[in-house]
CSV table of C-alpha atoms in Angstrom, one decimal:
chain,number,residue,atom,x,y,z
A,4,UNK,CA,-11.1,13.8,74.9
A,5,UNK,CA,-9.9,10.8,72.2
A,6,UNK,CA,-13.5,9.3,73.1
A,7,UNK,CA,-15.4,12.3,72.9
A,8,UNK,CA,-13.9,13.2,69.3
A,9,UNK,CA,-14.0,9.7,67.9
A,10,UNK,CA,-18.4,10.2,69.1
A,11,UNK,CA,-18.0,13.5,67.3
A,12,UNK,CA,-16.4,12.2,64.2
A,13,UNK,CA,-18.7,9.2,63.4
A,14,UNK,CA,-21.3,11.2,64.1
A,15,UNK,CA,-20.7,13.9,61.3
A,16,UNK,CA,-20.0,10.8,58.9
A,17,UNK,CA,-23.4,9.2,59.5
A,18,UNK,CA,-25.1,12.5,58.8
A,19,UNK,CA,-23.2,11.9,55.7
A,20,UNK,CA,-24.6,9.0,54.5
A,21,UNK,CA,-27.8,9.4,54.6
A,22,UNK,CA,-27.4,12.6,52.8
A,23,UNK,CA,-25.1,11.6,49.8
A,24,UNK,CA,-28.4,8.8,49.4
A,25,UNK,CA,-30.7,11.5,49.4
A,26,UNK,CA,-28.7,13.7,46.9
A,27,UNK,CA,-27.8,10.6,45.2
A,28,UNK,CA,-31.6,9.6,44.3
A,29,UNK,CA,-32.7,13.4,43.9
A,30,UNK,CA,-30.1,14.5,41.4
A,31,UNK,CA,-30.5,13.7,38.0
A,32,UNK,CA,-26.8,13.6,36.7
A,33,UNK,CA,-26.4,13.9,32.7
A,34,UNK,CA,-23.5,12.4,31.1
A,35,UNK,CA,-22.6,13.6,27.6
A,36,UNK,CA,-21.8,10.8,25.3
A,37,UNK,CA,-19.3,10.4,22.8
A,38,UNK,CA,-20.6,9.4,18.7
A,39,UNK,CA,-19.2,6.9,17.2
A,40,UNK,CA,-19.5,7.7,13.3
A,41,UNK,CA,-21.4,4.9,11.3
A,42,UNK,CA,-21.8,6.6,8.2
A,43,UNK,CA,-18.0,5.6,7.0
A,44,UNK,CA,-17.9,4.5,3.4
A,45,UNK,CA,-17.0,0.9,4.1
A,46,UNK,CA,-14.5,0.8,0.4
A,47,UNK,CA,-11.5,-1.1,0.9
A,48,UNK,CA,-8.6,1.4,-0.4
A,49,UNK,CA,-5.8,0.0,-2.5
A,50,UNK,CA,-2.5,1.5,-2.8
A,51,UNK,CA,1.2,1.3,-4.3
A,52,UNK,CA,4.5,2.0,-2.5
A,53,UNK,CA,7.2,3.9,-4.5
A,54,UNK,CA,9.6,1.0,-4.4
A,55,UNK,CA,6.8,-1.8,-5.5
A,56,UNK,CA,5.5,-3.0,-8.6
A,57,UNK,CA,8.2,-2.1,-10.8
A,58,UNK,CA,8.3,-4.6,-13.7
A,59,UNK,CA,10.8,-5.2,-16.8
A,60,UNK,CA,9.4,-7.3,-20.0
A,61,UNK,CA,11.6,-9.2,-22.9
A,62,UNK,CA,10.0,-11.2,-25.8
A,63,UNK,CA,9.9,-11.7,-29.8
A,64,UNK,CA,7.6,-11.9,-32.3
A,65,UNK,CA,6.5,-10.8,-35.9
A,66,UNK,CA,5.5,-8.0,-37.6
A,67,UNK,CA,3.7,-6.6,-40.6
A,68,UNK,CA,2.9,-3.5,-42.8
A,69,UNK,CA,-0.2,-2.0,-43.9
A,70,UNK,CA,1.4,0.6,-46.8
A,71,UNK,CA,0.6,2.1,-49.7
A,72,UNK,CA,2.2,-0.4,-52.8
A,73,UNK,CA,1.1,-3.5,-54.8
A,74,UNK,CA,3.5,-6.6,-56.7
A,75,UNK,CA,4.4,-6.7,-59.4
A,76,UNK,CA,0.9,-8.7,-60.5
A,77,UNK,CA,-0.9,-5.8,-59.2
A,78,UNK,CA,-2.2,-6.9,-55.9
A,79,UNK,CA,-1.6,-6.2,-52.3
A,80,UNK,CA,0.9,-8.7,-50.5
A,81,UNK,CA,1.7,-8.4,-46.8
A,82,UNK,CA,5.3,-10.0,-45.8
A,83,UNK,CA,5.2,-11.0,-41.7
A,84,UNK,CA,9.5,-10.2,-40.4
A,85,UNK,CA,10.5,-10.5,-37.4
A,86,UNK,CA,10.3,-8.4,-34.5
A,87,UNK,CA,11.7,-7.7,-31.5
A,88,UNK,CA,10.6,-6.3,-27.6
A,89,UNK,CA,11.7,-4.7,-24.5
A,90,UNK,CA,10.5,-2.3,-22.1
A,91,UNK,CA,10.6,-1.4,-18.0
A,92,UNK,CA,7.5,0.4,-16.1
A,93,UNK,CA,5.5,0.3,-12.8
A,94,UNK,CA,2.1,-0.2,-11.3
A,95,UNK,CA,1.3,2.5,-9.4
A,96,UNK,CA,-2.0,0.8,-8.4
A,97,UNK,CA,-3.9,-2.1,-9.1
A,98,UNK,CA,-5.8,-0.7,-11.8
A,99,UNK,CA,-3.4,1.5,-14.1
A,100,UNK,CA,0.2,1.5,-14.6
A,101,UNK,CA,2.7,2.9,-17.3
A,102,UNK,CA,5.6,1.3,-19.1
A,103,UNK,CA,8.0,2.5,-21.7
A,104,UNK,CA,8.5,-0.2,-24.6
A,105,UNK,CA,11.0,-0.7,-27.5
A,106,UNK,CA,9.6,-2.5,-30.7
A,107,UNK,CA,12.1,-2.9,-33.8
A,108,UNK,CA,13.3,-4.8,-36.4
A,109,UNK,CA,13.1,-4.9,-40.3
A,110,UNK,CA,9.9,-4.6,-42.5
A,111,UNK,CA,9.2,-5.7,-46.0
A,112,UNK,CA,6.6,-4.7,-48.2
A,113,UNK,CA,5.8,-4.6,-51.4
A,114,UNK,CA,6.0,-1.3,-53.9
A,115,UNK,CA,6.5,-2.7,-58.0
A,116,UNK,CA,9.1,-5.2,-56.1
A,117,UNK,CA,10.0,-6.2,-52.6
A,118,UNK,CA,10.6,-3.1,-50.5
A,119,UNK,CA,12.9,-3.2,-47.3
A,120,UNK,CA,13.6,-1.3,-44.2
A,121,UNK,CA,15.1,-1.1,-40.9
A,122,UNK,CA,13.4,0.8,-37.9
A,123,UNK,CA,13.2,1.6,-33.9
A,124,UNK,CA,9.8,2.9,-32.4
A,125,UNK,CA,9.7,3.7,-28.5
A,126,UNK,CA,6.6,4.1,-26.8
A,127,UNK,CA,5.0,5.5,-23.7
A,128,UNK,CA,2.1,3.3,-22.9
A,129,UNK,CA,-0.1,3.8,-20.6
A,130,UNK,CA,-2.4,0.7,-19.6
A,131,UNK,CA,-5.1,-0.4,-17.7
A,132,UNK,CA,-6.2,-3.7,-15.5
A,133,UNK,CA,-9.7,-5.0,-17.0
A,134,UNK,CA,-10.1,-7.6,-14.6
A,135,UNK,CA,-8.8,-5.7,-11.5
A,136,UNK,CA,-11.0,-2.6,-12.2
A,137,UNK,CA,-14.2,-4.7,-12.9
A,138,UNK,CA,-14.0,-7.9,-11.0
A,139,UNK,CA,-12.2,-6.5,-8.0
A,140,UNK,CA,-8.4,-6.7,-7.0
A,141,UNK,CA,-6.7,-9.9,-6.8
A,142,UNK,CA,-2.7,-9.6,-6.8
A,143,UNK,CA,-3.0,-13.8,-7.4
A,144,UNK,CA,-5.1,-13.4,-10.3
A,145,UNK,CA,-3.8,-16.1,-13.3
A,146,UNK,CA,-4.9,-14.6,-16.1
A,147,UNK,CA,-5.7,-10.6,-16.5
A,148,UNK,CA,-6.8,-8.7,-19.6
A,149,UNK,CA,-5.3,-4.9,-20.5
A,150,UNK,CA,-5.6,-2.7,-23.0
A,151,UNK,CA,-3.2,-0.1,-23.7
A,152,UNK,CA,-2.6,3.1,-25.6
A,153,UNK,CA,0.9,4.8,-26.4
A,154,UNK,CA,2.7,8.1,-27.7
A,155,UNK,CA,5.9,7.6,-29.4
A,156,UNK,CA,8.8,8.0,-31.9
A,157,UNK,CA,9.9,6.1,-34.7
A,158,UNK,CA,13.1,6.0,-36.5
A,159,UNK,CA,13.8,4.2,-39.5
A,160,UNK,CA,16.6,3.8,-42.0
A,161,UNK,CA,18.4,1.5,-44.4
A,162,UNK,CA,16.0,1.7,-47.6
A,163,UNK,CA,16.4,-0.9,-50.3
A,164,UNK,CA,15.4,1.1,-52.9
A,165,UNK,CA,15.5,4.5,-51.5
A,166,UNK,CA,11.9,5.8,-51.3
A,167,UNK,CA,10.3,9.0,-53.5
A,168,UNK,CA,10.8,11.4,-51.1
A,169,UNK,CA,13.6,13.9,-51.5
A,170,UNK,CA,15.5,15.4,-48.9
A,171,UNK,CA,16.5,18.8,-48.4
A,172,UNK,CA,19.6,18.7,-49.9
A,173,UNK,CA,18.2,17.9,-52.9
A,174,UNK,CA,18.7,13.8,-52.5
A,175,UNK,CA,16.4,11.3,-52.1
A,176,UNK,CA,16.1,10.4,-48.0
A,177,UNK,CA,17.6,7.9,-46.8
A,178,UNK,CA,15.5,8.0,-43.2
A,179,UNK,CA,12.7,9.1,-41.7
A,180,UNK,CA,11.7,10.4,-38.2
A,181,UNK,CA,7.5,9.9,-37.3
A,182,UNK,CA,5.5,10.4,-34.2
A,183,UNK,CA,2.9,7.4,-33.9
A,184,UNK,CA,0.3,6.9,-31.8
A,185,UNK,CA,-0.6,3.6,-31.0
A,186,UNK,CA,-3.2,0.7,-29.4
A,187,UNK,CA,-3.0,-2.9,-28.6
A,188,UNK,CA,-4.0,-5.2,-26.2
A,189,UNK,CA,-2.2,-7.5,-23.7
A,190,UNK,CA,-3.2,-10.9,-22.3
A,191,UNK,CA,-1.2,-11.6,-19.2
A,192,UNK,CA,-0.6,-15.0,-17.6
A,193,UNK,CA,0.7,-15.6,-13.8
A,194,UNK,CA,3.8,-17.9,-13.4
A,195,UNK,CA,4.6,-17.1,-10.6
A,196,UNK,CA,4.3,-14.1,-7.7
A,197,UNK,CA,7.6,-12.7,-9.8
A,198,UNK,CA,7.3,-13.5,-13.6
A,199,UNK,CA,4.8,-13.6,-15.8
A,200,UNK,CA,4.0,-14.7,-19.3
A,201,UNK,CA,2.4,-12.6,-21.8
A,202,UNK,CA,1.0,-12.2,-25.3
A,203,UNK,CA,0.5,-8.8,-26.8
A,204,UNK,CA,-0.8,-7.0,-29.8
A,205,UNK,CA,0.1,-3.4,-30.8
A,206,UNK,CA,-1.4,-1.5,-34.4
A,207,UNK,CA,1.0,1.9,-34.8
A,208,UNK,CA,-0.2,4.4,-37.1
A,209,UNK,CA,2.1,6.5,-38.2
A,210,UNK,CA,2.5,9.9,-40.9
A,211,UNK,CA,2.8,8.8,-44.3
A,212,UNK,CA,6.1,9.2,-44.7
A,213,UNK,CA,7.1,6.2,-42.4
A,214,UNK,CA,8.4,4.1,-45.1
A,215,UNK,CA,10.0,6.9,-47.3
A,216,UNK,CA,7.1,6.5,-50.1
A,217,UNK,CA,4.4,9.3,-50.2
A,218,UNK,CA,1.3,8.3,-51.8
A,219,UNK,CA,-1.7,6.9,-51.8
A,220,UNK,CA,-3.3,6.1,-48.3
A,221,UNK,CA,-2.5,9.1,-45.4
A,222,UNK,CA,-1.8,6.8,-43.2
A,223,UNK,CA,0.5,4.4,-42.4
A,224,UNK,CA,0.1,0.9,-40.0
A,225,UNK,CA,2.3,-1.4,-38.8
A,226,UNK,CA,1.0,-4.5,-36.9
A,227,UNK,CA,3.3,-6.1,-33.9
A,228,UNK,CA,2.5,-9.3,-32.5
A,229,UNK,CA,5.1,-10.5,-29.4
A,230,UNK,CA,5.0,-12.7,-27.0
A,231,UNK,CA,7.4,-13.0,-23.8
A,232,UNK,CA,7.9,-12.4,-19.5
A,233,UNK,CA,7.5,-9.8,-17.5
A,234,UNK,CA,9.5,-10.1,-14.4
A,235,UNK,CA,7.7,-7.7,-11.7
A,236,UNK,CA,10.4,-7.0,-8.2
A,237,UNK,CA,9.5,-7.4,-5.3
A,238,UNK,CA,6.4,-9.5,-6.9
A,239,UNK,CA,2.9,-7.9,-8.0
A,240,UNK,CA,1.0,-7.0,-5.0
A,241,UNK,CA,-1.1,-3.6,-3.5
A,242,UNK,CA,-1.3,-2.6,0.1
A,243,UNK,CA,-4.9,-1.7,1.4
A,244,UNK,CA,-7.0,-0.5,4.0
A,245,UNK,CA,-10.9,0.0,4.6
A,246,UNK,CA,-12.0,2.6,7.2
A,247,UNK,CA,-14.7,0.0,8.7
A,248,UNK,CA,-12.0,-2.1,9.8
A,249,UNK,CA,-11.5,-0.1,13.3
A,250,UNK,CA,-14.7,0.6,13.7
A,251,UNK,CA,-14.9,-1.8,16.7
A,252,UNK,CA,-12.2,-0.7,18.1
A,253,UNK,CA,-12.8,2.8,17.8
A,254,UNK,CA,-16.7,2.0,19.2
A,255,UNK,CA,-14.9,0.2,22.2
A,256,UNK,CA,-12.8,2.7,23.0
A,257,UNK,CA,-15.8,5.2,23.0
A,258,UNK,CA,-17.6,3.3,25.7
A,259,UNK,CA,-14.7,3.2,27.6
A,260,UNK,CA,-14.6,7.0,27.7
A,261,UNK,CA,-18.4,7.1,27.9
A,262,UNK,CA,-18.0,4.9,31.1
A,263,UNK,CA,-15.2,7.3,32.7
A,264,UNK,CA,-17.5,10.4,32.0
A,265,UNK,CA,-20.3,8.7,33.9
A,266,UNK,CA,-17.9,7.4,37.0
A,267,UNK,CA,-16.4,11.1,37.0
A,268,UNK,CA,-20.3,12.6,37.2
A,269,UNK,CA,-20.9,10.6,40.1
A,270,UNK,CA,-17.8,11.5,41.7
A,271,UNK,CA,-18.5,15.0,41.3
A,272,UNK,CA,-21.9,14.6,43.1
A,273,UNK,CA,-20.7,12.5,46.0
A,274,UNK,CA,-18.2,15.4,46.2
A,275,UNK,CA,-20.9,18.3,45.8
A,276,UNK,CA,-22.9,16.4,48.6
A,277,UNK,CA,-20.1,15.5,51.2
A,278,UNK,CA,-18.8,19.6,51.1
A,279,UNK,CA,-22.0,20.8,51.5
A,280,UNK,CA,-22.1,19.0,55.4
A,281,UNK,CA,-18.9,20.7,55.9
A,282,UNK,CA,-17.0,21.6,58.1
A,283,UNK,CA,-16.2,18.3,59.6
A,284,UNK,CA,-13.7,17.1,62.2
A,285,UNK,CA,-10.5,16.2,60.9
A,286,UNK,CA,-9.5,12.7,60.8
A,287,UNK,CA,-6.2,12.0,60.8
A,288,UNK,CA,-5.8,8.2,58.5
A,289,UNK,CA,-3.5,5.4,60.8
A,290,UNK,CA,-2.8,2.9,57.6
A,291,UNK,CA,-1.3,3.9,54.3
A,292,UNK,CA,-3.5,4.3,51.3
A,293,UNK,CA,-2.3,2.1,48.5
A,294,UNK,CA,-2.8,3.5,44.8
A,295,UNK,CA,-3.0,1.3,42.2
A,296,UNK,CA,-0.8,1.9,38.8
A,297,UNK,CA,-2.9,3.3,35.8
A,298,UNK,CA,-3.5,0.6,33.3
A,299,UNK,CA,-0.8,0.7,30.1
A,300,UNK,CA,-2.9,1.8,27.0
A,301,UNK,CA,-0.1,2.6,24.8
A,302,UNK,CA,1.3,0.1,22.0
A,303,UNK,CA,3.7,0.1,19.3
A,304,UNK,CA,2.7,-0.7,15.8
A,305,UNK,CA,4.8,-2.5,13.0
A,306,UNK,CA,4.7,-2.4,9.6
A,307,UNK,CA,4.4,-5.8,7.3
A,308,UNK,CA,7.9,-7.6,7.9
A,309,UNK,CA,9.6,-4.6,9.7
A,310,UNK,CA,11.4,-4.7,13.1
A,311,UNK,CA,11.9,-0.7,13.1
A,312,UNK,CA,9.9,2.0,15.1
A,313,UNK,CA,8.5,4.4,13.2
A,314,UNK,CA,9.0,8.1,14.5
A,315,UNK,CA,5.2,7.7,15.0
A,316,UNK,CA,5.2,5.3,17.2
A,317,UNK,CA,8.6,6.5,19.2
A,318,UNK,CA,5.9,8.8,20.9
A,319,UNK,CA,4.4,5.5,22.5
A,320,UNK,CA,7.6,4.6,23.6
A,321,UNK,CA,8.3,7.8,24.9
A,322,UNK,CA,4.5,7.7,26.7
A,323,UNK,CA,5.9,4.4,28.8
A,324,UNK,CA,9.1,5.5,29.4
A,325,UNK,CA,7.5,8.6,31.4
A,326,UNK,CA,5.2,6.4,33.1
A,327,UNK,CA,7.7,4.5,34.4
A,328,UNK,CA,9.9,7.3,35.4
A,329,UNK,CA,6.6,8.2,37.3
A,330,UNK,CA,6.2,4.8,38.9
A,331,UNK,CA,9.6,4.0,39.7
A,332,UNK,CA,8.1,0.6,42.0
A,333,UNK,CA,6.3,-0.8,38.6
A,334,UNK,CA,8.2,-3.0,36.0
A,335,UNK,CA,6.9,-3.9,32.9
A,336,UNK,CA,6.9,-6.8,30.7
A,337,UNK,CA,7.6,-6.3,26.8
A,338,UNK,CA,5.4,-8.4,24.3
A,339,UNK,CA,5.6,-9.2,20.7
A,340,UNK,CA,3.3,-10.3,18.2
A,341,UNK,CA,3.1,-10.7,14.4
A,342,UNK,CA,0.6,-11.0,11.9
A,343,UNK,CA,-0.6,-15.0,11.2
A,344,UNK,CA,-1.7,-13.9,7.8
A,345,UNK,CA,2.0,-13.3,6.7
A,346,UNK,CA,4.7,-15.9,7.3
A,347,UNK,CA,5.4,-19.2,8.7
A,348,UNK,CA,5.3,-19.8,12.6
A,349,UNK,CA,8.9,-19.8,13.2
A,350,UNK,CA,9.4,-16.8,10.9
A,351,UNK,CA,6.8,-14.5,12.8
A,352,UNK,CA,8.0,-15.9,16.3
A,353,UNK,CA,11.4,-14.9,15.4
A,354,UNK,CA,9.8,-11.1,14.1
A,355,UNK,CA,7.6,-10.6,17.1
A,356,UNK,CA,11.2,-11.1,19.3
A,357,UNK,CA,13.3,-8.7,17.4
A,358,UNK,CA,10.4,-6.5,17.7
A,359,UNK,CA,10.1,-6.7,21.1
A,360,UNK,CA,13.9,-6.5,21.7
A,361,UNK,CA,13.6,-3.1,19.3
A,362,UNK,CA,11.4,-1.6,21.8
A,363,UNK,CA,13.4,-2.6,24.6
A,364,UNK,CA,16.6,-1.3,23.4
A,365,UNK,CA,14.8,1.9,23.0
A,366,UNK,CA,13.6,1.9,26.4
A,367,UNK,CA,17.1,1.3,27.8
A,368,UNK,CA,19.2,3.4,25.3
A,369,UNK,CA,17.1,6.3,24.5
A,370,UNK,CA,15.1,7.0,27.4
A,371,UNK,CA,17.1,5.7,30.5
A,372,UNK,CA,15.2,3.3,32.1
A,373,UNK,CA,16.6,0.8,34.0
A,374,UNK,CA,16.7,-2.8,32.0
A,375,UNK,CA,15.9,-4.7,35.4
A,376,UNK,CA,12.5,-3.2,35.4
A,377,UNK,CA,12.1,-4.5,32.1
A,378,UNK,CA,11.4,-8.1,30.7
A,379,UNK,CA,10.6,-8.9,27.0
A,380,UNK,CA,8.7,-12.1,25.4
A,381,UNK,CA,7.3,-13.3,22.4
A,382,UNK,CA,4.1,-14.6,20.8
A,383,UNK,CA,4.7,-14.8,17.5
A,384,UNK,CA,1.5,-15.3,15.6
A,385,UNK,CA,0.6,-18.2,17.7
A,386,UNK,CA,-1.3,-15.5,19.7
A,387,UNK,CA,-3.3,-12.8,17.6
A,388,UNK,CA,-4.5,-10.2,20.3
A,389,UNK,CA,-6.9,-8.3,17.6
A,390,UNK,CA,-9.7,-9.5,15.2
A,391,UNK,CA,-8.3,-7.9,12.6
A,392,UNK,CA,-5.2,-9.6,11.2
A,393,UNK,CA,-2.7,-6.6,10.6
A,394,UNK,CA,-3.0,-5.0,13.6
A,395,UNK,CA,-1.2,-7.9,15.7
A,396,UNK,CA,2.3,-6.6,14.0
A,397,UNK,CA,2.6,-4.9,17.4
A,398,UNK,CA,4.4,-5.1,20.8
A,399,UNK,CA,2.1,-4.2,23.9
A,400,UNK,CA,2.8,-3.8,27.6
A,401,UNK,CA,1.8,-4.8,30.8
A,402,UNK,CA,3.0,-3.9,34.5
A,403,UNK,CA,5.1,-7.3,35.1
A,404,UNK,CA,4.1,-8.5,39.1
């Protein structure tokens, strides 16, 4: 009876063959492919975190008054006093930025006799990068160019003589109160990623009132000329990205789903062709069928100098966790990398570890999985696993033998 159903068996499976063959070369099997989108403006974005690019300035220089008066003799005279800066602002990207300035000090000028005054003006200025915006963006750029225009106040007091406008208690004023608006221009020099030197020159024009006289021109001006540092924290720099970077990888990964479509199609026909000789004789398997682990496809990004998992890519973590818990035979071994572009070699092989030990603790202490299935190493950025430079700050896995 065993011989007789061993004939019968083999003989059901060579009717098999020869028909999967047939069905194999008959049917046409279409595979639907996945498109990989080339039309991607390839513009390299540039961005500011909220905590970057904060900057304070402190210098000292001159200035001098355009006003209404002439000397004694008759003629104009300008008188240059000394003048005094401060302000604090931020970049908030590589091409405009904001700041809010202090200018004061005294002024002279000349009305039938020398003139003198006290003031304060504060400014909101909002400026703009030349060089950045027309020759591209370069955070190590020595020298940079910007314009800038401001809204502000002004108050001024301590007139010597009082001026010719009365007050309305029936005095003459002893201060004044004007809203300027104002323009300059700013030539900035790099000393250093943190400080730089720089050399500015702001025209206010303000109401005519501004030095308690009322007469003649509308409008008064009031020249500034400073020169001093600007110390930017955390350094000047802009984070970026370009959506052709991961185009390659995203074309990669299409193919690999492209190739799995087509092996699954096949699959389906050899099935489609083997039940359509059914019923067969059952065959009862002798030797145990070994399956071989799914590869690990998951990873676990970093961000520039940072050790800590982002609740984005906890999900990966989670991902292997379950895995394992699926696979309870498998181990896996922990890797760490960091970016060559940023750091020395024994700063980034020293990242790449705590990296890799972050993901291990999370394996162990959050999820439950046993630390003698899991072994963690590091690469540094002796190894760089990807073409493109910031996407080795990552740990990947692989099923340890």
């Amino acid at each position: 009876m065993k011989t007789k159903a061993l004939f019968t068996t083999a003989a059901c499976c060579a009717l098999l063959v020869p028909a999967f063959e047939a069905k194999a070369q008959d049917e046409t099997v279409v595979v639907e492919e996945t498109a990989v989108v080339t039309d991607v403006p390839c513009k390299t974005h540039y961005y500011v975190d909220k905590h970057d690019n904060w900057f304070i300035q402190f210098g000292a220089g001159a200035a001098v008054p355009f006003f209404e008066g002439r000397n004694k003799e008759g003629n104009r005279e300008s008188h240059f006093t000394v003048n005094y800066n401060v302000g604090f602002g931020k970049w908030f990207s590589p091409y405009m930025g904001w700041r809010l300035a202090f200018n004061g000090g005294p002024l002279h000028f000349e009305d039938q006799g020398m003139r003198r005054f006290k003031y304060v003006n504060a400014n909101l200025d909002f400026m703009w990068d030349m060089f950045n915006s027309l020759g591209g963006v370069n955070s190590h750029r020595v020298f940079s160019i910007i314009p800038f225009v401001g809204l502000g106040g002004t108050y001024a007091w301590d007139f010597e003589p009082v001026g010719d406008i009365a007050s309305r208690h029936g005095g003459d004023k002893t201060n004044s109160w004007t809203l300027p608006v104002s323009a300059g221009i700013q030539l900035r020099f790099r000393l250093c990623k943190y400080v730089d030197f720089f050399a500015e020159g702001r025209a206010g024009f303000y109401g005519d009132n501004f030095n308690n006289i009322a007469y003649g021109r509308p409008v008064d001006i009031n020249v500034t000329v400073n020169g001093g540092f600007a110390i930017t924290f955390g350094g000047r720099d802009y984070k970026s990205y370009n959506p052709c970077d991961y185009l390659g990888y995203i074309d990669n990964l299409n193919n690999q789903v492209n190739d799995l479509r087509g092996a699954l199609a096949t699959t389906a026909a050899a099935l489609a062709t083997a039940e359509a000789q059914l019923p067969c004789p059952e065959v009862v398997a002798t030797e145990t069928t070994v399956v071989e682990a799914a590869p690990l496809m998951a990873t676990v990004r970093f961000s520039l100098n940072s050790a800590k998992i982002t609740d984005v890519e906890m999900v990966n973590v989670f991902n292997i966790a379950q895995w394992m818990k699926e696979n309870p035979e498998q181990n896996v071994a922990i890797v760490g990398y960091a970016d060559k572009d940023t750091g020395t070699s024994s700063y980034n092989m020293g990242l790449s570890k705590r990296r890799a030990q972050a993901v291990y603790d999370a394996l162990v202490n959050k999820y439950g999985i046993n630390p003698d299935r899991l072994a963690i190493s590091a690469e540094g950025s002796d190894v760089q696993p990807y073409d493109v430079n910031n996407w080795n700050r990552i740990v990947i896995f692989n099923v340890a033998q």
